[in-house]
Short mmCIF file of C-alpha atoms in Angstrom, two decimals:
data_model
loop_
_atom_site.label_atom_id
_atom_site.label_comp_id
_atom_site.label_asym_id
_atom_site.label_seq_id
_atom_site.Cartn_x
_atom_site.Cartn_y
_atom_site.Cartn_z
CA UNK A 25 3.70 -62.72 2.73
CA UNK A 26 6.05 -61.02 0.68
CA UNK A 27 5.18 -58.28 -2.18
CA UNK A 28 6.53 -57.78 -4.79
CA UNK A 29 6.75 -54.55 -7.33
CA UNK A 30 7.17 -55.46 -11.30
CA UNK A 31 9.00 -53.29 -13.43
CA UNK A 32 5.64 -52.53 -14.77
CA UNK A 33 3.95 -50.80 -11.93
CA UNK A 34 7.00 -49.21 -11.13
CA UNK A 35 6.75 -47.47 -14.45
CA UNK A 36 3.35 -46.60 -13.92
CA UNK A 37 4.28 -45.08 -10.55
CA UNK A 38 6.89 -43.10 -12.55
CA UNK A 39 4.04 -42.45 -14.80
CA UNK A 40 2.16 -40.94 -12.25
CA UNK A 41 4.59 -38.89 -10.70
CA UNK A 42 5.30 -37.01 -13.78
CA UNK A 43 2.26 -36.33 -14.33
CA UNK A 44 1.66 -34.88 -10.97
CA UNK A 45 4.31 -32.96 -11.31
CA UNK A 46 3.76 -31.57 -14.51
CA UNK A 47 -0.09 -30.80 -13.24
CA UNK A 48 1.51 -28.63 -10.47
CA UNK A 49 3.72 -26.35 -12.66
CA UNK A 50 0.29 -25.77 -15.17
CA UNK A 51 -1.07 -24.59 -11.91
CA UNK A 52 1.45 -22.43 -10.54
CA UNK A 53 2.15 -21.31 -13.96
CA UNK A 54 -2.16 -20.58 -13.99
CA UNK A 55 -2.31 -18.63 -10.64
CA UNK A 56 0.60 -16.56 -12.15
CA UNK A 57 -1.36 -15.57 -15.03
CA UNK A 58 -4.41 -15.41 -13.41
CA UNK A 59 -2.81 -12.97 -10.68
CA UNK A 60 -1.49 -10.86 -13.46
CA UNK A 61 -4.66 -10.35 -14.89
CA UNK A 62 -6.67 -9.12 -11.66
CA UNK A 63 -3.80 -7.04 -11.35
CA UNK A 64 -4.37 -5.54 -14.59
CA UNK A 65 -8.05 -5.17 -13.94
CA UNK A 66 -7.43 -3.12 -10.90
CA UNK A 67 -4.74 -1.00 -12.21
CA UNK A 68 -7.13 -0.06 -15.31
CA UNK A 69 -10.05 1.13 -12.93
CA UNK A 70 -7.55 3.18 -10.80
CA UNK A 71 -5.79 5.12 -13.80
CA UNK A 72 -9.82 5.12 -15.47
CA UNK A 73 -11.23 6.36 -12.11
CA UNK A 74 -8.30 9.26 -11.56
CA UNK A 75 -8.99 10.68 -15.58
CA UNK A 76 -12.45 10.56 -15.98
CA UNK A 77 -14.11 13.92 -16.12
CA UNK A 78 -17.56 14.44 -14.89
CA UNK A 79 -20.19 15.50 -17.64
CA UNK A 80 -23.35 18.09 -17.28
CA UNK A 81 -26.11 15.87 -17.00
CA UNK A 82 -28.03 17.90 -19.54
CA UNK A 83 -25.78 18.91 -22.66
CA UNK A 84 -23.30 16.04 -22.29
CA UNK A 85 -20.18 18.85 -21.64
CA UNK A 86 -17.29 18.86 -19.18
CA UNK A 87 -18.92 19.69 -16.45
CA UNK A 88 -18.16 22.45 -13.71
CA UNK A 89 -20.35 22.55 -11.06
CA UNK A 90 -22.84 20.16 -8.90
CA UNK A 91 -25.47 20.23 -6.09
CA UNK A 92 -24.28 19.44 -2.78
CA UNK A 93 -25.69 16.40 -1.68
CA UNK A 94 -26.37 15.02 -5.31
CA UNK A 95 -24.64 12.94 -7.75
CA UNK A 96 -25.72 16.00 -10.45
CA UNK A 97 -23.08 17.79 -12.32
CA UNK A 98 -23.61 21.12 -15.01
CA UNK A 99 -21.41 23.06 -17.47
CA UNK A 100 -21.52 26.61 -16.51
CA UNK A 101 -24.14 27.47 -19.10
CA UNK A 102 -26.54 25.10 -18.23
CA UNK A 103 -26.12 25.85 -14.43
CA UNK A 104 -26.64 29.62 -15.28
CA UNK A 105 -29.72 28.52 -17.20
CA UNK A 106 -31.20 26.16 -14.69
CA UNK A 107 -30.38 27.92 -11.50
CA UNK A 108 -29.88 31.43 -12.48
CA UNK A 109 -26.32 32.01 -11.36
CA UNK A 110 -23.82 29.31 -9.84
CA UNK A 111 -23.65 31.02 -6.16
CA UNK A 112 -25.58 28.22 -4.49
CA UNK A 113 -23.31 25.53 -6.39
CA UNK A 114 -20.05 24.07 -5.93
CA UNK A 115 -17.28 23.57 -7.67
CA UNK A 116 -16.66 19.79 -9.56
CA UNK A 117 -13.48 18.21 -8.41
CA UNK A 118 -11.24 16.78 -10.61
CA UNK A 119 -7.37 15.19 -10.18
CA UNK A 120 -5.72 18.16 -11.04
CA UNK A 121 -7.97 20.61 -9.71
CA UNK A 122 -7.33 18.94 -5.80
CA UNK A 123 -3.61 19.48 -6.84
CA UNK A 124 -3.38 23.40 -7.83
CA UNK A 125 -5.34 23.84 -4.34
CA UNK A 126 -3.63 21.88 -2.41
CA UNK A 127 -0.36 23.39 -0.11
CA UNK A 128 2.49 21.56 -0.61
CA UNK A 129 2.96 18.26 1.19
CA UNK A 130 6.09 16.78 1.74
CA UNK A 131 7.30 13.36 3.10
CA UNK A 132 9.95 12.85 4.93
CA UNK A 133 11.67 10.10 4.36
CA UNK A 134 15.40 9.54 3.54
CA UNK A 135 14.41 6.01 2.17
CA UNK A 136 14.31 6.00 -1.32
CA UNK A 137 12.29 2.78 -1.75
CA UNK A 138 9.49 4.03 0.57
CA UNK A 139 9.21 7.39 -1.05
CA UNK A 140 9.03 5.74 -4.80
CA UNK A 141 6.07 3.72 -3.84
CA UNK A 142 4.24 6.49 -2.13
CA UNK A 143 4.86 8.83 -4.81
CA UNK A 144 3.05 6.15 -7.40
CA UNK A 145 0.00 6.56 -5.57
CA UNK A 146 0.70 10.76 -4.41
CA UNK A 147 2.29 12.15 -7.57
CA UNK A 148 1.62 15.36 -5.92
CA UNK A 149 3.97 14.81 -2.95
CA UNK A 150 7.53 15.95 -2.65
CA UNK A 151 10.40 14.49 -0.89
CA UNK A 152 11.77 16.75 2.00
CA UNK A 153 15.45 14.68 3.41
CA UNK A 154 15.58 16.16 6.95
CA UNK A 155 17.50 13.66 9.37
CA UNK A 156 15.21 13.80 12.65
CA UNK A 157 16.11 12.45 15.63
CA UNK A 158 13.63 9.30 16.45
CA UNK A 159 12.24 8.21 20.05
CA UNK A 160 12.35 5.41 20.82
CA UNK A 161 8.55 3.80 21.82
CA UNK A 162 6.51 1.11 21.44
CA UNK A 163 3.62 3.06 20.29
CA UNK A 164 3.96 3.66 16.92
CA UNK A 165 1.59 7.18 17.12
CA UNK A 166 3.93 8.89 19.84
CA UNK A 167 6.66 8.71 17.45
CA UNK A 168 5.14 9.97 14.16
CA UNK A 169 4.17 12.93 16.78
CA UNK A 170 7.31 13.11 17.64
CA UNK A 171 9.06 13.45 13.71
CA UNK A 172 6.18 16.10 12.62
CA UNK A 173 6.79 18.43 15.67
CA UNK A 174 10.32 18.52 14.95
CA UNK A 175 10.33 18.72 11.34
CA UNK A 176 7.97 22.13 11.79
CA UNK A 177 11.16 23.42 13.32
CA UNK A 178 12.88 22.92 10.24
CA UNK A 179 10.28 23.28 7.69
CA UNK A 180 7.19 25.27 6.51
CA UNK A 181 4.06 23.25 4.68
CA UNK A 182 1.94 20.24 4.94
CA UNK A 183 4.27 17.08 6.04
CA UNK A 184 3.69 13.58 6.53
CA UNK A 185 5.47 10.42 8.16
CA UNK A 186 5.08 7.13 8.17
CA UNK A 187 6.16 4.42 10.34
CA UNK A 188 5.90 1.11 9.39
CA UNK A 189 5.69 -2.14 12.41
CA UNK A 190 5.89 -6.02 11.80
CA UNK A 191 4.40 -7.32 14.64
CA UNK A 192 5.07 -10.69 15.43
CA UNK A 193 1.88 -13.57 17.07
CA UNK A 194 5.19 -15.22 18.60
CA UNK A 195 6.35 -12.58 20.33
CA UNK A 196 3.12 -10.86 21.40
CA UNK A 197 3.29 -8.30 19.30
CA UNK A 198 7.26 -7.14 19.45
CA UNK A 199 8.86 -6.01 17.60
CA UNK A 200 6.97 -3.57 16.03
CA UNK A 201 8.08 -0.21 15.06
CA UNK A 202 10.92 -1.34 16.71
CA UNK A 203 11.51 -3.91 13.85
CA UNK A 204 14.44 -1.51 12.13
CA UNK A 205 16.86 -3.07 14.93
CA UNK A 206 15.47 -6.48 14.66
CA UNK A 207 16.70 -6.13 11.41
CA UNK A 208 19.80 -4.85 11.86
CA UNK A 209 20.87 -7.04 14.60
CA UNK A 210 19.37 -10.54 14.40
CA UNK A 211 18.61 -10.12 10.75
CA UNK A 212 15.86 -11.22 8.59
CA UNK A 213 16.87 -14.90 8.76
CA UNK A 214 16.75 -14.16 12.75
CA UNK A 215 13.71 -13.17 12.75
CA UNK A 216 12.80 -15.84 10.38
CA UNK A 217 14.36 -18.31 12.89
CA UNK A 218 12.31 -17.21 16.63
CA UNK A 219 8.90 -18.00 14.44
CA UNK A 220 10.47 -21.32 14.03
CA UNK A 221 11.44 -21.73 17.60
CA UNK A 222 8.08 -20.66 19.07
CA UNK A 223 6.70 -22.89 15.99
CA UNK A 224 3.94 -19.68 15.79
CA UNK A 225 4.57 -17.70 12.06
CA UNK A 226 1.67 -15.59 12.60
CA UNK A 227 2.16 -11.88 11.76
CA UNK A 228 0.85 -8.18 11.43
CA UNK A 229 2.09 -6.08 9.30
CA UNK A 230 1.34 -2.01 9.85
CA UNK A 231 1.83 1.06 8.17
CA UNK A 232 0.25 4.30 10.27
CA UNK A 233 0.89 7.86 8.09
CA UNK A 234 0.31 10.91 9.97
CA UNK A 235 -0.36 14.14 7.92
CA UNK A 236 -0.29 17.64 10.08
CA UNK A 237 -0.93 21.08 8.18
CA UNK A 238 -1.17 22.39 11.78
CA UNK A 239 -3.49 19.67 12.98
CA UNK A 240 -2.12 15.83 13.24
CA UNK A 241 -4.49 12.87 11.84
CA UNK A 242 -3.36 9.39 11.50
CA UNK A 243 -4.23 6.89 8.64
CA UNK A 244 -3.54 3.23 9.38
CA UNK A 245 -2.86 0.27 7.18
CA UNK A 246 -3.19 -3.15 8.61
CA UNK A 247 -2.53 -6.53 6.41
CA UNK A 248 -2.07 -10.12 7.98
CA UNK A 249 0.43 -12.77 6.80
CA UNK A 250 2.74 -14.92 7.92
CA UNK A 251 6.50 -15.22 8.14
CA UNK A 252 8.50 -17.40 5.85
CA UNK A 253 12.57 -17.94 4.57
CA UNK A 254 13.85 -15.10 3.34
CA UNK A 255 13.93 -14.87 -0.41
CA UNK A 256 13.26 -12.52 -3.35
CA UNK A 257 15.16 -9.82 -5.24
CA UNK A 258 12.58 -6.53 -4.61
CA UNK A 259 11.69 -5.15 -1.95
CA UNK A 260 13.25 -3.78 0.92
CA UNK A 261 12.41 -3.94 4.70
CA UNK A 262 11.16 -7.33 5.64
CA UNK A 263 9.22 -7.45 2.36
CA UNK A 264 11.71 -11.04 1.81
CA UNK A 265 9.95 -12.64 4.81
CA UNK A 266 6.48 -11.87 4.84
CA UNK A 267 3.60 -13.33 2.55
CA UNK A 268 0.37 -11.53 2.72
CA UNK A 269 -2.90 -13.47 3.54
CA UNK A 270 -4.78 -14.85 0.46
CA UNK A 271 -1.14 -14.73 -1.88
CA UNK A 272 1.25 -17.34 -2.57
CA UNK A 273 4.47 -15.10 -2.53
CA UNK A 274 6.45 -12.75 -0.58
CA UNK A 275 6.13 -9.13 -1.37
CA UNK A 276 9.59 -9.11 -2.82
CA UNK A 277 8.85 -11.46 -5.25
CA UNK A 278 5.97 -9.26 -6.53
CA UNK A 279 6.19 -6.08 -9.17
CA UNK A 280 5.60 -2.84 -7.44
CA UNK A 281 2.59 -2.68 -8.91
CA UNK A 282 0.98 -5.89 -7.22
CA UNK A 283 2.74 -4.63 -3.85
CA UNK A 284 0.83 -1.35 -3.86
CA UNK A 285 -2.63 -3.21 -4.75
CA UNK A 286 -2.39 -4.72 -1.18
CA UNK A 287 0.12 -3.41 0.61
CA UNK A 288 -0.02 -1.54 3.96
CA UNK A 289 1.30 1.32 2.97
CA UNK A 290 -1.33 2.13 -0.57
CA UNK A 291 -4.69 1.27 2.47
CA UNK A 292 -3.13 4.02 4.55
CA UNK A 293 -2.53 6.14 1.69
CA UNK A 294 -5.62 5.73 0.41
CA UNK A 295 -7.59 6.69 3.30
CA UNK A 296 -4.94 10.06 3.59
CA UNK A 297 -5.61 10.66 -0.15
CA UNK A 298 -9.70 10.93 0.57
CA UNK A 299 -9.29 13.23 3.66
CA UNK A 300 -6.61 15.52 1.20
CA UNK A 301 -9.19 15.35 -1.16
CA UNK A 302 -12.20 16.22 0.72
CA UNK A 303 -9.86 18.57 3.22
CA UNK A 304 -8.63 21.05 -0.16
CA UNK A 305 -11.62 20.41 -2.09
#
């Protein structure tokens, strides 16, 4: 038996489909909004967290000293008062007080992009340009020790270097640190193009820092995603490919803000930025 469509239900179809369609774009347009204002959130606790000062928990004034082991801060007076002198106390930490003690600590880097974002979160670092010759290894560690043993040759101070991997489910684990060829040989859309093959888009990204002022301690980022089309205008690396877990876009389609809320590179520098803290305190 034959069916047969009126004109009706066919508008009502079209009905529907508008509709449908006009329900997605309130909820893309939704998740933008909504996205921009946990980023705001976060970004407000970060700057609030970096300029508060600590007060003397019994006159309410800046405060300059604490118990170690306690939460308990004093103005000198009242520490003077309480304790008799301040010999037994240390000193409250603040932003800028970690920065006049601290050496100087340079990245090296001669990639503008990388240093930008690095110095948003590290206003105190510098930028030292030293071309270094690179081995060439699997193991992302041995060649970060590699970089800061010959940049002492050529430099005095604190120094880190990064090295950044995209390590592919597909390929078990390849390329990498290695990735920087991948790029400039097969390309992004190459790259792109072997998840589609293995039909596996499953993918690591990895950002390990390692900071020597005579000794050598790594800090390592790690953030899951998956690889998609290349796409986007910011960026650089294979920031058009690769869409973190839990986010709808690529990192080059995000501000430079939202990047460094989540990206590899601010929970490595994070973890560096409590050890400098904690190290020059």
């Amino acid at each position: 038996m034959a069916i047969f469509v009126t004109s009706q239900t066919q508008v009502n179809i079209m009905g529907l489909k508008e509709s449908l369609k006009e329900l997605q774009e309130k909820e893309k347009e939704y998740a933008k909004i909504s996205l921009k204002r946990e980023v705001k959130k976060e970004l407000t606790k970060i700057k609030n967290s970096n300029t508060a000062k600590k007060k003397c928990v019994m006159c309410g004034e800046d405060a300059k000293y604490s118990i170690k082991g306690s939460s308990d801060c004093y103005c000198k007076d009242c520490a003077i008062e309480y304790f008799g002198d301040t010999k037994s106390l240390k000193k409250v930490n603040s932003p800028s007080t970690v920065k006049k003690k601290m050496k100087k600590i340079y990245m090296i880097t001669g990639n503008t992009g990388k240093f930008i974002e690095v110095k948003m979160m590290l206003p105190y670092i510098e930028k030292l340009n030293i071309d270094l010759a690179e081995i060439q290894e699997i193991d992302a560690k041995k060649i970060i020790e590699a970089k800061l043993a010959e940049a002492k040759k050529h430099h005095k101070g604190a120094f880190i270097v990064e090295d950044s991997s995209l390590c592919l489910e597909c390929l078990n684990g390849l390329p990498g640190p290695l990735i920087k060829w991948f790029e400039q040989t097969i390309k992004l859309e190459g790259i792109y193009n072997l998840t589609l093959q293995y039909g596996n888009d499953s993918a690591v990204a990895k950002t390990i820092i390692g900071f020597s002022d005579g000794k050598t301690k790594f800090f390592e980022g790690i953030v899951h995603g998956r690889i998609v089309k290349p796409d986007g205008e910011r960026g650089f690396g294979w920031d058009k490919i690769f869409i973190p877990d839990g986010y709808s876009k690529r990192q080059s389609e995000m501000t430079l803000e939202e990047k460094n809320l989540m990206s590899t590179r601010r929970i490595a520098i994070d973890k560096l930025k409590e050890y400098v803290s904690n190290k020059y305190s």
